[in-house]
Short mmCIF file of C-alpha atoms in Angstrom, two decimals:
data_model
loop_
_atom_site.label_atom_id
_atom_site.label_comp_id
_atom_site.label_asym_id
_atom_site.label_seq_id
_atom_site.Cartn_x
_atom_site.Cartn_y
_atom_site.Cartn_z
CA UNK A 24 5.50 12.41 -3.78
CA UNK A 25 5.83 15.99 -2.68
CA UNK A 26 9.20 16.81 -1.19
CA UNK A 27 9.10 18.46 2.17
CA UNK A 28 12.04 20.12 3.86
CA UNK A 29 12.49 20.69 7.56
CA UNK A 30 12.10 22.92 9.34
CA UNK A 31 9.11 24.04 7.32
CA UNK A 32 8.13 27.61 6.65
CA UNK A 33 5.36 28.88 8.87
CA UNK A 34 1.92 29.32 7.41
CA UNK A 35 -1.00 31.44 8.57
CA UNK A 36 -3.11 28.53 9.81
CA UNK A 37 -4.36 28.32 13.39
CA UNK A 38 -2.97 25.99 16.05
CA UNK A 39 -5.43 23.27 17.06
CA UNK A 40 -4.66 23.56 20.79
CA UNK A 41 -3.56 27.17 20.78
CA UNK A 42 -0.09 28.19 21.90
CA UNK A 43 1.40 28.03 25.38
CA UNK A 44 2.97 31.46 24.83
CA UNK A 45 3.55 34.04 22.11
CA UNK A 46 5.58 31.63 19.92
CA UNK A 47 5.35 27.87 19.34
CA UNK A 48 7.75 26.07 21.71
CA UNK A 49 6.06 22.84 22.81
CA UNK A 50 6.42 19.54 20.95
CA UNK A 51 2.72 19.67 19.96
CA UNK A 52 2.87 23.26 18.67
CA UNK A 53 3.37 23.38 14.91
CA UNK A 54 6.61 25.01 13.84
CA UNK A 55 8.29 24.80 17.23
CA UNK A 56 11.81 23.37 16.87
CA UNK A 57 10.76 20.24 18.79
CA UNK A 58 7.66 19.71 16.64
CA UNK A 59 9.56 20.12 13.39
CA UNK A 60 12.31 17.74 14.56
CA UNK A 61 9.72 15.15 15.57
CA UNK A 62 7.86 15.48 12.27
CA UNK A 63 11.12 15.11 10.35
CA UNK A 64 12.05 12.00 12.36
CA UNK A 65 8.63 10.47 11.79
CA UNK A 66 8.87 11.16 8.04
CA UNK A 67 12.33 9.60 7.93
CA UNK A 68 11.28 6.44 9.76
CA UNK A 69 8.14 6.07 7.64
CA UNK A 70 10.08 6.51 4.41
CA UNK A 71 12.67 3.96 5.56
CA UNK A 72 9.81 1.51 6.19
CA UNK A 73 8.44 1.91 2.65
CA UNK A 74 5.77 4.53 3.28
CA UNK A 75 5.08 7.73 1.40
CA UNK A 76 4.18 10.19 4.18
CA UNK A 77 2.35 13.48 3.79
CA UNK A 78 1.20 16.14 6.21
CA UNK A 79 -2.21 17.82 6.23
CA UNK A 80 -4.94 19.25 8.42
CA UNK A 81 -3.17 22.46 9.41
CA UNK A 82 -5.62 24.91 10.92
CA UNK A 83 -8.33 22.29 11.42
CA UNK A 84 -10.05 21.59 14.71
CA UNK A 85 -8.16 18.31 15.18
CA UNK A 86 -4.88 19.77 14.03
CA UNK A 87 -2.14 18.69 11.72
CA UNK A 88 -1.71 15.01 10.95
CA UNK A 89 0.65 12.68 9.17
CA UNK A 90 -0.85 10.16 6.80
CA UNK A 91 1.24 7.64 4.99
CA UNK A 92 0.58 5.30 2.10
CA UNK A 93 2.35 1.98 2.30
CA UNK A 94 3.81 1.95 -1.19
CA UNK A 95 3.93 -1.84 -1.52
CA UNK A 96 0.14 -2.01 -1.85
CA UNK A 97 -1.00 1.64 -1.98
CA UNK A 98 -2.95 1.46 1.29
CA UNK A 99 -3.08 4.34 3.73
CA UNK A 100 -2.22 2.45 6.86
CA UNK A 101 -0.75 5.22 9.01
CA UNK A 102 -2.68 8.28 10.18
CA UNK A 103 -1.65 10.18 13.28
CA UNK A 104 -2.35 13.61 14.77
CA UNK A 105 0.72 15.42 16.09
CA UNK A 106 -0.89 18.56 17.51
CA UNK A 107 -2.52 16.55 20.30
CA UNK A 108 -0.22 16.99 23.32
CA UNK A 109 -0.62 13.39 24.53
CA UNK A 110 0.02 11.95 21.06
CA UNK A 111 3.05 14.18 20.52
CA UNK A 112 4.51 13.19 23.90
CA UNK A 113 3.93 9.50 23.12
CA UNK A 114 5.81 9.62 19.82
CA UNK A 115 8.59 11.63 21.47
CA UNK A 116 8.95 8.93 24.14
CA UNK A 117 9.89 6.30 21.53
CA UNK A 118 13.40 5.82 20.21
CA UNK A 119 13.68 4.99 16.50
CA UNK A 120 13.53 1.21 17.03
CA UNK A 121 10.47 1.48 19.28
CA UNK A 122 8.87 3.87 16.79
CA UNK A 123 9.35 1.31 14.00
CA UNK A 124 7.95 -1.45 16.21
CA UNK A 125 4.93 0.66 17.14
CA UNK A 126 4.20 1.48 13.50
CA UNK A 127 4.56 -2.17 12.52
CA UNK A 128 2.42 -3.54 15.33
CA UNK A 129 -0.22 -0.82 15.67
CA UNK A 130 -0.63 0.29 12.09
CA UNK A 131 0.41 -2.60 9.86
CA UNK A 132 -1.15 -5.35 11.93
CA UNK A 133 2.01 -7.42 12.14
#
């Protein structure tokens, strides 16, 4: 598993939804402080649940995503776009317990 540290270093990839201003500030804008904190929290919760998360899709039309393999059976059972404003707001609205419940119920089929 590749180690990732937060906040990440900026790359030269495009933002899927553009920026609201000259610098990323919104929770759905890659490399904004809020986005990086949310991505770090999501990685932490996924790892605690037995997943091996990774990030990809930077610069693509749909934007950056998190995919996670459930290490108990090597299935990718979590895949979520974080550059979509509605999706980013939804994840931000969940506390850690609700985030775990959502992952369990929506993505693991429990």
